[in-house]
Coordinates of C-alpha atoms in Angstrom, one line a residue:
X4 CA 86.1 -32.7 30.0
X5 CA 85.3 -29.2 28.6
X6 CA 87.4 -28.5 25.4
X7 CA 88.2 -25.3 26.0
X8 CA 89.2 -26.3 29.7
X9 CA 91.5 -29.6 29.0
X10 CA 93.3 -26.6 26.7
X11 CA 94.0 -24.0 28.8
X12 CA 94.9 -26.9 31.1
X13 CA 97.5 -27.7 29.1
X14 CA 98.6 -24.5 27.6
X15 CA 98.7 -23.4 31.4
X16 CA 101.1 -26.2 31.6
X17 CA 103.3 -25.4 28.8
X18 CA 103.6 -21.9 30.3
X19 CA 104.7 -21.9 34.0
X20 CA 107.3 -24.4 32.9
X21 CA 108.7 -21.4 31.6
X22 CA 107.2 -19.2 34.5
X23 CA 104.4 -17.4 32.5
X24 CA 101.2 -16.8 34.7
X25 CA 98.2 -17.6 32.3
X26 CA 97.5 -14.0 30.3
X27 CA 94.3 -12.0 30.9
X28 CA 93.5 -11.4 27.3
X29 CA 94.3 -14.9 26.2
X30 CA 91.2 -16.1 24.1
X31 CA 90.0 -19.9 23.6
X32 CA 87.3 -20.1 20.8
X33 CA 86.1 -22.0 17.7
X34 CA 87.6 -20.5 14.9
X35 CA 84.7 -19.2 11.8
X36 CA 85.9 -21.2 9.8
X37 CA 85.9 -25.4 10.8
X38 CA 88.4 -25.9 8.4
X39 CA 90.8 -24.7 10.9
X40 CA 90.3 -26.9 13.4
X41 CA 88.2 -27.4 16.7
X42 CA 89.5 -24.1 19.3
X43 CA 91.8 -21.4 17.7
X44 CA 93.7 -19.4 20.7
X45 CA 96.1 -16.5 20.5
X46 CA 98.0 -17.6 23.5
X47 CA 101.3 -17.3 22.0
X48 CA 100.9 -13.6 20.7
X49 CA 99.4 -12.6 24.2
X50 CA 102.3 -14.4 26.0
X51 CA 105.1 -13.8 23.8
X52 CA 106.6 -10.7 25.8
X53 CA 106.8 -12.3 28.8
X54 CA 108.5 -15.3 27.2
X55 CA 110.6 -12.7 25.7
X56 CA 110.0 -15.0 22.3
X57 CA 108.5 -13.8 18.6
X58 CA 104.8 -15.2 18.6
X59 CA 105.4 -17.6 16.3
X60 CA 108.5 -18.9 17.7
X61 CA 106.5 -19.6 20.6
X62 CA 103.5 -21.3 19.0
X63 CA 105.9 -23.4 17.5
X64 CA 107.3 -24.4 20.9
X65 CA 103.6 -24.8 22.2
X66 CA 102.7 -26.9 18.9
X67 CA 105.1 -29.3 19.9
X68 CA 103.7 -29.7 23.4
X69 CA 100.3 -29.4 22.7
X70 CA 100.8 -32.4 20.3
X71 CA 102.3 -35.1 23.5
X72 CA 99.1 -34.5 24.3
X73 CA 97.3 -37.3 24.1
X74 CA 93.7 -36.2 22.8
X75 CA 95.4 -33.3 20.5
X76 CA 95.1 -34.9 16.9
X77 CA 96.6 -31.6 15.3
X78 CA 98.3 -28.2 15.4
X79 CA 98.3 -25.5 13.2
X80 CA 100.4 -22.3 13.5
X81 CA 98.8 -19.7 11.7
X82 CA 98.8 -16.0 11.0
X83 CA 101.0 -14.1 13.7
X84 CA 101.3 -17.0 16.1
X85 CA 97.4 -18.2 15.9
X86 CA 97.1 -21.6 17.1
X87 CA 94.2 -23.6 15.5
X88 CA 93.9 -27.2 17.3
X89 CA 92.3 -30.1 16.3
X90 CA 91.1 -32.6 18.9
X91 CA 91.4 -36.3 18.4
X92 CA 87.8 -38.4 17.6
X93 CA 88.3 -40.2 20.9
X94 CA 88.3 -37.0 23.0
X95 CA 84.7 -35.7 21.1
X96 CA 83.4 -39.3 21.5
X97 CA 84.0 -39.5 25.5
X98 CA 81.2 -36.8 25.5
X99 CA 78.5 -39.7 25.1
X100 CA 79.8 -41.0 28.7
X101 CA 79.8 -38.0 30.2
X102 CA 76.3 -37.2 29.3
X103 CA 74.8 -40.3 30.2
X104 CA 76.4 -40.8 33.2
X105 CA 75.1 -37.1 34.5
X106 CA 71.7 -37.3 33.1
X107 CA 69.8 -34.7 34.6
X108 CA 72.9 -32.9 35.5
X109 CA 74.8 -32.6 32.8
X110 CA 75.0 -28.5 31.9
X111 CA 74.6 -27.9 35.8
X112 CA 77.5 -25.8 36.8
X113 CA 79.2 -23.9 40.0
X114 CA 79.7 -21.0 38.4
X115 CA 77.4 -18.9 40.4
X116 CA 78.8 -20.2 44.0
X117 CA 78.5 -17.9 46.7
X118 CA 76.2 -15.1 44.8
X119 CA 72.6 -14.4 45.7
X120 CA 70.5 -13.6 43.2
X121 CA 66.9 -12.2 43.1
X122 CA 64.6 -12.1 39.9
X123 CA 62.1 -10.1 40.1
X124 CA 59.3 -9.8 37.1
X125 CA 55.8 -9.7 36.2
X126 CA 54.7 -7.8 39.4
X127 CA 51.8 -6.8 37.4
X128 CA 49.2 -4.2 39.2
X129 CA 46.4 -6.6 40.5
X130 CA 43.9 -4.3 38.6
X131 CA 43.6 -6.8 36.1
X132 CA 44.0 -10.2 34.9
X133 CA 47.7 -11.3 33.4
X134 CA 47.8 -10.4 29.3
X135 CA 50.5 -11.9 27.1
X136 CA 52.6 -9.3 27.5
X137 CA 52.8 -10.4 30.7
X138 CA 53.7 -13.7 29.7
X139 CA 56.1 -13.0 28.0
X140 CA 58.1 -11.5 31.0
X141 CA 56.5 -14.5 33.0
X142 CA 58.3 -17.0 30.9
X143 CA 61.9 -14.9 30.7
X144 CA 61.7 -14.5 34.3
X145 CA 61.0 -17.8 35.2
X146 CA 63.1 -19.3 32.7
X147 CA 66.3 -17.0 33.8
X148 CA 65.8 -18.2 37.4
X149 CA 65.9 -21.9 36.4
X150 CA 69.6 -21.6 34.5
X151 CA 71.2 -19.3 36.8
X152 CA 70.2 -22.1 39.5
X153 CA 71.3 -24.4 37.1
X154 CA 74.8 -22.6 37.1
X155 CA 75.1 -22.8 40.4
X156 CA 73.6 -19.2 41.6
X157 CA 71.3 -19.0 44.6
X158 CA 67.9 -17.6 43.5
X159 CA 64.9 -16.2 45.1
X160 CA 62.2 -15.3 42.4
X161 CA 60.0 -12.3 43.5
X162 CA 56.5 -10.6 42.8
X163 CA 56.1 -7.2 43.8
X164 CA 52.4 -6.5 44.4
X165 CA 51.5 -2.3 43.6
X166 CA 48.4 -2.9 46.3
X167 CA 49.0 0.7 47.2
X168 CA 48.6 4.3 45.2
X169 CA 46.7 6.0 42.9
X170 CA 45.7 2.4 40.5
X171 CA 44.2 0.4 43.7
X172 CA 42.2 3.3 44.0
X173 CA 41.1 3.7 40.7
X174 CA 40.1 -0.4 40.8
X175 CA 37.6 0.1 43.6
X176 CA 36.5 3.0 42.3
X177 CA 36.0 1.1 39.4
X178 CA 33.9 -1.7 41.0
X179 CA 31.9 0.6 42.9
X180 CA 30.6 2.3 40.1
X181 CA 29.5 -1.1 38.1
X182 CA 27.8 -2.4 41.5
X183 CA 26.0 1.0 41.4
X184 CA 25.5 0.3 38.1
X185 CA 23.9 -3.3 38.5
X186 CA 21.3 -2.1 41.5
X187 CA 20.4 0.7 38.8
X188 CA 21.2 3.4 40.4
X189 CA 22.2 6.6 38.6
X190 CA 25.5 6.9 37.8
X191 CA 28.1 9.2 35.9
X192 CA 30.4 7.3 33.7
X193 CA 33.9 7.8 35.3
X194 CA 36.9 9.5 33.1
X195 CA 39.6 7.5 34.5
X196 CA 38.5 3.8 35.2
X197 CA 38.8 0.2 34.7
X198 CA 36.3 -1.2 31.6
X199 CA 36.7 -4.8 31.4
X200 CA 34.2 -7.3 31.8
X201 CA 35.9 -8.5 35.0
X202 CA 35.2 -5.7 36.0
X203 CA 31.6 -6.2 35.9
X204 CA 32.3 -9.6 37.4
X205 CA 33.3 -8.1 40.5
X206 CA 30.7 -6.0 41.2
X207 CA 28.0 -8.8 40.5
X208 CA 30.2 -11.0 43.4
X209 CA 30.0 -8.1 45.9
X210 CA 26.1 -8.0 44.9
X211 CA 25.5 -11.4 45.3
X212 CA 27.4 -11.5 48.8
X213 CA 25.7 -8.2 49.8
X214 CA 23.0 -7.2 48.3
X215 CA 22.5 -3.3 48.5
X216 CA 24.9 -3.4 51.5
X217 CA 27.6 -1.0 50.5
X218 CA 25.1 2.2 49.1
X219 CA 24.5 2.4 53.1
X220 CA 28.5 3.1 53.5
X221 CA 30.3 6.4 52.9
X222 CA 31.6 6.3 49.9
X223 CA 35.6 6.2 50.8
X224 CA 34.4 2.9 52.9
X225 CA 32.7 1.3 49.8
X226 CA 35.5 2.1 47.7
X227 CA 38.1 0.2 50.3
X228 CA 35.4 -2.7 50.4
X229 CA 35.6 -2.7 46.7
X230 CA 38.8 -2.5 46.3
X231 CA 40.2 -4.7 49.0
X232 CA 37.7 -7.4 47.0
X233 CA 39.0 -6.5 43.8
X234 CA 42.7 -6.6 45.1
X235 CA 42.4 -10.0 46.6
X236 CA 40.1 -12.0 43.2
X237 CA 42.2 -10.3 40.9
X238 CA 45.4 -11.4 42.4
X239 CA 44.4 -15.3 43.7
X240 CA 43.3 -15.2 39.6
X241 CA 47.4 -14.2 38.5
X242 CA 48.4 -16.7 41.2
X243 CA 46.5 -19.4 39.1
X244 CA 47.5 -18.4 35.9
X245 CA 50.8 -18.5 36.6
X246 CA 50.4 -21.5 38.2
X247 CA 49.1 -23.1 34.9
X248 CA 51.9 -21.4 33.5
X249 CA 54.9 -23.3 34.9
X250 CA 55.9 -20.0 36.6
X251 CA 56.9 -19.7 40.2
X252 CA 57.8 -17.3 42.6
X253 CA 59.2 -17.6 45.6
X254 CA 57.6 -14.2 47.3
X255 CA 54.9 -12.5 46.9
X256 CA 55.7 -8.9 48.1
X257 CA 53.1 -6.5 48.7
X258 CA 53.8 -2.9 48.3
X259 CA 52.2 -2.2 51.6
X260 CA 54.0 -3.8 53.8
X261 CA 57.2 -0.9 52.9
X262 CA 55.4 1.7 54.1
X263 CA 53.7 -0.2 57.5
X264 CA 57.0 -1.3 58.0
X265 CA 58.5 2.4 57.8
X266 CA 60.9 1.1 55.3
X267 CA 60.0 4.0 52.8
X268 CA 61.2 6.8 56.0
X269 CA 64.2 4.7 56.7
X270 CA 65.6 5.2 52.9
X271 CA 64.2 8.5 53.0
X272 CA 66.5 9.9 55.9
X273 CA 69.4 7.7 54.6
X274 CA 69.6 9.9 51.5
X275 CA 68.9 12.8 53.1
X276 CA 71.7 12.1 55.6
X277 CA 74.1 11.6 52.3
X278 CA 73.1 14.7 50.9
X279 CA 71.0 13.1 48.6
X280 CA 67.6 14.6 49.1
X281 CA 66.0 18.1 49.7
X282 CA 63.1 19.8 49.9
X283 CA 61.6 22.5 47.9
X284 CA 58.8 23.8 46.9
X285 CA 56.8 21.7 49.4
X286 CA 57.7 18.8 47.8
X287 CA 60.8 16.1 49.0
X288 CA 63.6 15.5 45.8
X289 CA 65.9 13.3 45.1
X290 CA 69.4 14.4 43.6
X291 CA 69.4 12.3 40.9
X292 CA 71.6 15.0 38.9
X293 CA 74.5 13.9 41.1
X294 CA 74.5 10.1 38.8
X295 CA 73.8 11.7 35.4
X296 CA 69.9 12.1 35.4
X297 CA 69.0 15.3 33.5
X298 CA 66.7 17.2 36.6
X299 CA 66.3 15.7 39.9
X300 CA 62.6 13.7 40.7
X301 CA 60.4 14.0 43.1
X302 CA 60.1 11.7 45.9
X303 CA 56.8 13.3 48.1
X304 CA 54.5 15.4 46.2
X305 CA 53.5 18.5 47.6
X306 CA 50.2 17.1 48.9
X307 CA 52.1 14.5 50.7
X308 CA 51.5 11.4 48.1
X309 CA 54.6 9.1 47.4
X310 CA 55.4 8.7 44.1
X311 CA 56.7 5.2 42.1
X312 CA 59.9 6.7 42.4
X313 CA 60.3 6.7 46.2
X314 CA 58.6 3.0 46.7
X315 CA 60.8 1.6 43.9
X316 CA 63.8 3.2 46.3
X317 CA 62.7 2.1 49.1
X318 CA 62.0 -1.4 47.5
X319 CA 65.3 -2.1 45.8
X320 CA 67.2 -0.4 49.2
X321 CA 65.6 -3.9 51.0
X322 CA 65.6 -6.2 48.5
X323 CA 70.5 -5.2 48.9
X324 CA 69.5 -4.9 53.1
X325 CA 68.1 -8.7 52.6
X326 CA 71.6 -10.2 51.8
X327 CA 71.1 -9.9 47.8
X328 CA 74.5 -9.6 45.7
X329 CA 72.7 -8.7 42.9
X330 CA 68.5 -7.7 41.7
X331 CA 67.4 -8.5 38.4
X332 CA 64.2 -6.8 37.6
X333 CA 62.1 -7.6 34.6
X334 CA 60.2 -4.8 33.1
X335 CA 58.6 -4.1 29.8
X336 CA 60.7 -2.1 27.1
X337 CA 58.1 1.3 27.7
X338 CA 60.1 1.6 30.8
X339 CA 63.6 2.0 29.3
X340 CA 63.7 5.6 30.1
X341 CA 63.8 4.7 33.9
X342 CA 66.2 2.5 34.0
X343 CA 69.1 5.4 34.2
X344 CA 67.3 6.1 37.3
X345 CA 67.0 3.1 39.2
X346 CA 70.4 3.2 38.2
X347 CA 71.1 6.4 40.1
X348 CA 68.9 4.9 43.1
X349 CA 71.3 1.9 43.2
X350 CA 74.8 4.1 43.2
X351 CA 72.8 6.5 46.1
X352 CA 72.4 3.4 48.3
X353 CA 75.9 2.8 48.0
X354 CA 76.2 -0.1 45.7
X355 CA 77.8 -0.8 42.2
X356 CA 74.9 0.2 40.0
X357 CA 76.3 -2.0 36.9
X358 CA 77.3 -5.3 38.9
X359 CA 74.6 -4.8 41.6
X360 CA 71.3 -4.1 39.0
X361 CA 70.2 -5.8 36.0
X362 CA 67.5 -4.7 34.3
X363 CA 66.1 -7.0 31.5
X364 CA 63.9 -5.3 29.1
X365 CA 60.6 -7.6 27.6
X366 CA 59.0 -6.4 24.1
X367 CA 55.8 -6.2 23.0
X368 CA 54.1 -9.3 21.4
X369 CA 51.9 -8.9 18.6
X370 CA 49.5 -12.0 18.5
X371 CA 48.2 -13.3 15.3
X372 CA 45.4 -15.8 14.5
X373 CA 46.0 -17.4 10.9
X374 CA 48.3 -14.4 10.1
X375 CA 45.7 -11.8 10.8
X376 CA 46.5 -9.2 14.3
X377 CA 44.2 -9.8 17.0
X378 CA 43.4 -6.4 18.4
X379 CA 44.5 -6.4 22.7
X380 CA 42.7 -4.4 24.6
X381 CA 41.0 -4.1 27.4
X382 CA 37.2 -4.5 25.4
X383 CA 38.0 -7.0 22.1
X384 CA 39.9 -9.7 21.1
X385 CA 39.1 -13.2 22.6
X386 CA 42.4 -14.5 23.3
X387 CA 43.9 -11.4 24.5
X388 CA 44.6 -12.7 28.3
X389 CA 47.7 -15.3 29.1
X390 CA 44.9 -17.5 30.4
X391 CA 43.3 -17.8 26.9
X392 CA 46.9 -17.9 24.8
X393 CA 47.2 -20.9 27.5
X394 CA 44.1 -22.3 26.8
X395 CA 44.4 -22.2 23.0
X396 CA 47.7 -23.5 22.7
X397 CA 49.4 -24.9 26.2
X398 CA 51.6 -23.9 28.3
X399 CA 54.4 -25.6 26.5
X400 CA 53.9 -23.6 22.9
X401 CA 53.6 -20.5 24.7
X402 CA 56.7 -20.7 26.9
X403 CA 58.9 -21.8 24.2
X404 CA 57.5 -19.5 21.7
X405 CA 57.8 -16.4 24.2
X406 CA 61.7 -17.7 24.5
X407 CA 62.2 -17.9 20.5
X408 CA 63.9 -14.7 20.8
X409 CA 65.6 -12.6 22.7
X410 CA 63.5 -10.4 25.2
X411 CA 64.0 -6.5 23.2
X412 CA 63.2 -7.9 20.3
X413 CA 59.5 -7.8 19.1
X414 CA 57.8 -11.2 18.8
X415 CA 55.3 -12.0 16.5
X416 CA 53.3 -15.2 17.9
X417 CA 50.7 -16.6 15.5
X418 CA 48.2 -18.8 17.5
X419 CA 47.4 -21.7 14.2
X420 CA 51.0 -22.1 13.8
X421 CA 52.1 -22.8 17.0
X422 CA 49.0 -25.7 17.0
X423 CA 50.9 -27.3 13.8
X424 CA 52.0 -30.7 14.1
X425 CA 55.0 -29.8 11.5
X426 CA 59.0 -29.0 11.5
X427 CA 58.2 -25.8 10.2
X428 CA 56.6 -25.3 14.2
X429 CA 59.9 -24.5 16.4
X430 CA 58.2 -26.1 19.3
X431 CA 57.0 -29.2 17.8
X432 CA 60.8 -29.0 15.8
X433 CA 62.5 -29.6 19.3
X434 CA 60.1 -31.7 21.2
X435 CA 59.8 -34.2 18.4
X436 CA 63.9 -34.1 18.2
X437 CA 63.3 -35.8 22.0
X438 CA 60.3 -38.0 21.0
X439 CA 62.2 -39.1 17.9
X440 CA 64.8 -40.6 19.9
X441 CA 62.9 -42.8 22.5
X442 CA 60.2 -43.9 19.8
X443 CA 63.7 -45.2 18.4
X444 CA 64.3 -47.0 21.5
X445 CA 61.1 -48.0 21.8
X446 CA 61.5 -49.9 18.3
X447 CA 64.8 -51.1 19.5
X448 CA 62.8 -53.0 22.6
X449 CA 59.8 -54.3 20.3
X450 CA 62.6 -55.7 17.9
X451 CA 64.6 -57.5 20.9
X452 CA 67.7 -55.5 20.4
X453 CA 69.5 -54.5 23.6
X454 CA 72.4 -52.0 22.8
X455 CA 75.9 -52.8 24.1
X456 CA 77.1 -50.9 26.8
X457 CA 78.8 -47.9 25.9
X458 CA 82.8 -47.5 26.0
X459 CA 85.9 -46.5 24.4
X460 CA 85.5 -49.0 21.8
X461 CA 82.1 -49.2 21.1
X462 CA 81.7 -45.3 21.0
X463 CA 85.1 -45.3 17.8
X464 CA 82.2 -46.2 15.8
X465 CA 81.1 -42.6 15.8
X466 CA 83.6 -41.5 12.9
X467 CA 81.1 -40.2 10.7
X468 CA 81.0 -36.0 10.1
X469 CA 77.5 -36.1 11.1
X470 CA 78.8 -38.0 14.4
X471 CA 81.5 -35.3 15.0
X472 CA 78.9 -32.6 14.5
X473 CA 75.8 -33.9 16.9
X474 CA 79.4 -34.9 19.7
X475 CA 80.9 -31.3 19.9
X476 CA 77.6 -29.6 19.9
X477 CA 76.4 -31.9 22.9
X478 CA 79.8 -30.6 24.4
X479 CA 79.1 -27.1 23.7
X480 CA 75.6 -27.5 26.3
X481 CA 77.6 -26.4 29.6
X482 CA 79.1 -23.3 27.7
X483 CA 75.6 -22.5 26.5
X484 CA 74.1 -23.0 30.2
X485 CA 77.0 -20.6 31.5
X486 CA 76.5 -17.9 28.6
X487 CA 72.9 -17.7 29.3
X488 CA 73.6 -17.2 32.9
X489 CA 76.2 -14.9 32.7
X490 CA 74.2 -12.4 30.3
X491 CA 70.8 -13.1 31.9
X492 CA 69.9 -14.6 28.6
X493 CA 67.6 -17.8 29.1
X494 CA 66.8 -17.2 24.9
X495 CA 70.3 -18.7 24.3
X496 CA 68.7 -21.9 25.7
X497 CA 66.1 -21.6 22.5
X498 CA 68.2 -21.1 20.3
X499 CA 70.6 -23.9 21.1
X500 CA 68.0 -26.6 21.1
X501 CA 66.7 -25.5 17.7
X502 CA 70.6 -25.9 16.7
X503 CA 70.8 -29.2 18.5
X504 CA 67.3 -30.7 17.4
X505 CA 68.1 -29.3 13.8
X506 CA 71.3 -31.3 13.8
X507 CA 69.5 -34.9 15.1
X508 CA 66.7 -34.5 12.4
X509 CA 69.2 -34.5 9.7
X510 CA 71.1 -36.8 11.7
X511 CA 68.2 -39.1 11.5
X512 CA 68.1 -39.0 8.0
X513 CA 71.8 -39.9 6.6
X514 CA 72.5 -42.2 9.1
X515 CA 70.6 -45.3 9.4
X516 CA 70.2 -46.6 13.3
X517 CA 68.4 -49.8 13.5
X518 CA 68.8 -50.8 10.0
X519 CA 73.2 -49.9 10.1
X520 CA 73.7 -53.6 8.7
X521 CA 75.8 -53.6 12.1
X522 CA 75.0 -54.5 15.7
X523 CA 77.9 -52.2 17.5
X524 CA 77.2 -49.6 15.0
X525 CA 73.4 -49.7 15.4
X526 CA 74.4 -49.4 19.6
X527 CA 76.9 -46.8 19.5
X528 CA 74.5 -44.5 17.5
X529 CA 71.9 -45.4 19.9
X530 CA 73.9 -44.1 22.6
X531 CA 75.2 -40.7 20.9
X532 CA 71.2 -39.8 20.4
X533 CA 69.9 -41.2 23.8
X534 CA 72.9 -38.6 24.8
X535 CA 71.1 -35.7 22.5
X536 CA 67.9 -36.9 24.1
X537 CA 69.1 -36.3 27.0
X538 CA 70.6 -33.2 26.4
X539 CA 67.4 -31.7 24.6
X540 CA 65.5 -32.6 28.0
X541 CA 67.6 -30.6 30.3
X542 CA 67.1 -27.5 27.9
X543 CA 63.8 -27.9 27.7
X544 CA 63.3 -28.1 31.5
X545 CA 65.6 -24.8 31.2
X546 CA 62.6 -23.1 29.5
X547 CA 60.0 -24.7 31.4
X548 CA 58.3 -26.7 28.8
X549 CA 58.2 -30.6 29.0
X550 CA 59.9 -33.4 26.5
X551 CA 57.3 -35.8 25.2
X552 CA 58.2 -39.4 24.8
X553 CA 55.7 -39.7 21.9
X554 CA 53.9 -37.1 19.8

């Protein structure tokens, strides 16, 4: 049983006997310091005017029946009416059972019941192949969907393909001039187009389908041919990387099928009908001044071309019209200044803007080979595609490295030392912290040794500090699970395992297994780290990357 659950269960006890409803600001944490026991709650100051008692003289009274408790080992009143408590060994130890008996679903939680969620992220233009940038948001997307399913929420994972507007165009403008290009005809370098060697790549395909097929077409029909070709190789190669990637999504949404579908017009007249939306000047606004924004935006140019604006309305106003309690989008931190207006888009279709939208913002990454920056863009730099970081170092090292920290901050990710085979390499430090533990079991079988079955008994043997420590961080998993839910923060995940794997190395080192000179010894500490083994795997899956049973 959760820690901070069996307490409130009994604290909730201890107060309707004296017909106290449980008090919204009551707090159950672990105190700074450890010397001051397991949970520290300031029940008794939050409770004390309805029990028309001082705080202390209450804590005193709660002391008393926290202690007939049977897994409360001690009580302290402190301060104002603080009350530290300290559980028994017995209660900390029970958390080997619980993990083996779930296995795969201990941390799983039903927090989430009843709430539909959709993540939405990467939803790169298909313009280009996937960079790491993108893979960064990749992994924090995909990763984010996995624990809130994992806490019980009901997920959809999205990708919203931009194959409309001004970019699609640019793309088959793009190829059209390379095919010109190859067939030598005379061409003026565009200002505004795409320069990559795929580029070039899909101009040669079209030649080698075609031949000189598309110079006999007008040019606004070439241009669709090229870009239509463009659209569809450039986005089957995303599909694959992601693929390779770990990374799923449940939809793949073109941008299209809004306006064929007249979902653009519908949102359009709802606004309008709500005051919302005007014209002027030739041109169709949105009031966004009406939710904070400093000038209203424009919806419909004057010439009549949507802007990002109006599809990202029209986009969000279906993805609420589809049954969606809440939209996660994942976008990269250079769009911050328009999150205040999706905002205002949100509260205009008549939803809560704060509890209806989350917008999780993804930093740059600044890849380094052997601690030198590799330049990224379009022209240099070998390994600047997520395809090539892939290639270079697995799926597994980039996922995890991507989810070393959280998703504003900047990341440096240095290619050699994510290859190391060493504990100063965060990835290796928490997969080997899961191969550690079955190569242990694995010596365990060669050496005929069968552990006892874990119990009660068998699991007192734990009584070491070192024990306590690995025990109530194993408890702690679930509460990590639900924080990283709750705050769309799949990082905390990371950083828990580095915690957890950090805690089994040293573990490993002060307390012998094999050779403990003692048989139920040697078993019960074989059970408490096939219990962090487990745990570790579970994370892991969390992030998307895989827990060797041998490195």
């Amino acid at each position: 049983m959760r820690a901070t659950t069996y307490l409130q269960g009994l604290l909730e006890k201890a107060l309707a006997a004296r017909d106290i409803p449980w008090p919204e600001k009551t707090t159950i944490e672990p105190p700074r310091d450890k010397a001051h026991g397991d949970l520290a709650t300031n029940v008794a100051m939050v409770a004390s005017k309805q029990a028309k008692t001082p705080p202390r003289q209450l804590a005193e009274a709660l002391r008393g029946e926290l202690l007939a408790g049977g897994d409360v080992a001690g009580v302290e009143v402190a301060g104002p009416g603080f009350l530290n408590v300290t559980f028994a060994p017995a209660f900390w130890q029970r958390t080997v059972l619980e993990v083996l008996d779930a296995g795969d679903g201990y941390g799983r939680l039903d927090i989430g019941r009843g709430t539909r969620i959709q993540v939405e992220f990467v939803s790169a233009n298909p313009t280009g192949p996937l960079h790491i940038g993108h893979g960064r948001g990749a992994a924090v997307g995909d990763s984010l969907a996995r624990v809130l399913r994992a806490a019980g929420f009901e997920v959809e994972t999205e990708y919203y393909i931009n194959d409309a507007g001004r970019q699609m165009r640019i793309l088959g403008m793009s190829i059209l001039y390379r095919y010109r290009e190859l067939l030598g005809e005379p061409v003026t370098e565009p200002e505004d187009y795409y320069r990559g060697d795929y580029v070039k790549d899909l101009a040669r395909e079209l030649l080698d389908q075609g031949g000189r097929a598309l110079l006999d077409l007008p040019e606004a029909e070439a241009t669709d041919v090229c870009r239509l070709h463009g659209e569809k190789r450039i986005l089957d190669g995303i599909k694959k990387d992601l693929r390779d990637f770990r990374v799923h999504h449940d939809v793949w949404f073109p941008e299209s099928t809004l306006l064929a579908a007249g979902a653009v017009d519908r949102t359009f007249a709802a606004l309008r009908e709500k005051g919302l939306a005007y014209d002027k000047d030739g041109a169709f606004w949105f009031a966004t001044t009406n939710f904070g924004d400093d000038k209203d935006r424009v919806l419909v140019k004057s010439g009549g071309e949507l802007t990002y604006f109006a599809s990202d309305i029209a986009y969000h106003d279906d993805k609420f019209r589809r049954g969606f309690d809440v939209a996660v989008d994942i976008w990269g931190a250079d769009h911050h200044g328009y999150v205040p207006r999706m905002k205002a888009c949100v509260a205009a279709l008549g939803r809560d803007p704060e509890a209806s939208l989350k917008v999780i913002l993804v930093q740059l990454v600044n890849l380094l080979k052997g601690g030198e920056q590799i330049a990224m863009s379009t022209r240099a730099g070998k390994f600047e595609t997520l395809a090539d970081v892939v290639a270079e170092v697995g799926a597994d090292a980039a996922r995890f490295m991507f989810l070393s920290r959280k998703s504003d901050s900047h990341l440096d990710f240095d290619l050699d030392a994510v290859k190391q085979k060493s504990m100063d390499n965060p990835v290796y430090y928490v997969q080997y912290a899961h191969a550690r533990v079955r190569s242990l079991f694995a010596k365990a079988a060669e050496r005929g040794f069968s552990p006892a079955p874990a119990g009660p008994e068998l699991l007192a043997r734990l009584d070491t500090a070192e024990d306590m420590e690995l025990l109530k961080l194993l408890e702690q998993y679930p509460d990590t699970v639900s924080a990283a839910a709750r705050t769309f923060s799949p990082h905390l995940v990371s950083f828990y395992l580095r915690d957890l794997a950090g805690r089994l190395h040293r573990y490993y080192t002060v307390n012998p297994v094999l050779a403990a000179g003692d048989d139920a010894l040697a078993a019960a500490r074989l059970h408490l780290l096939a219990a962090v083994a487990a745990v570790v795997k579970n994370g892991l899956a969390l992030l998307g990357v895989s827990a060797p049973e041998k490195m």
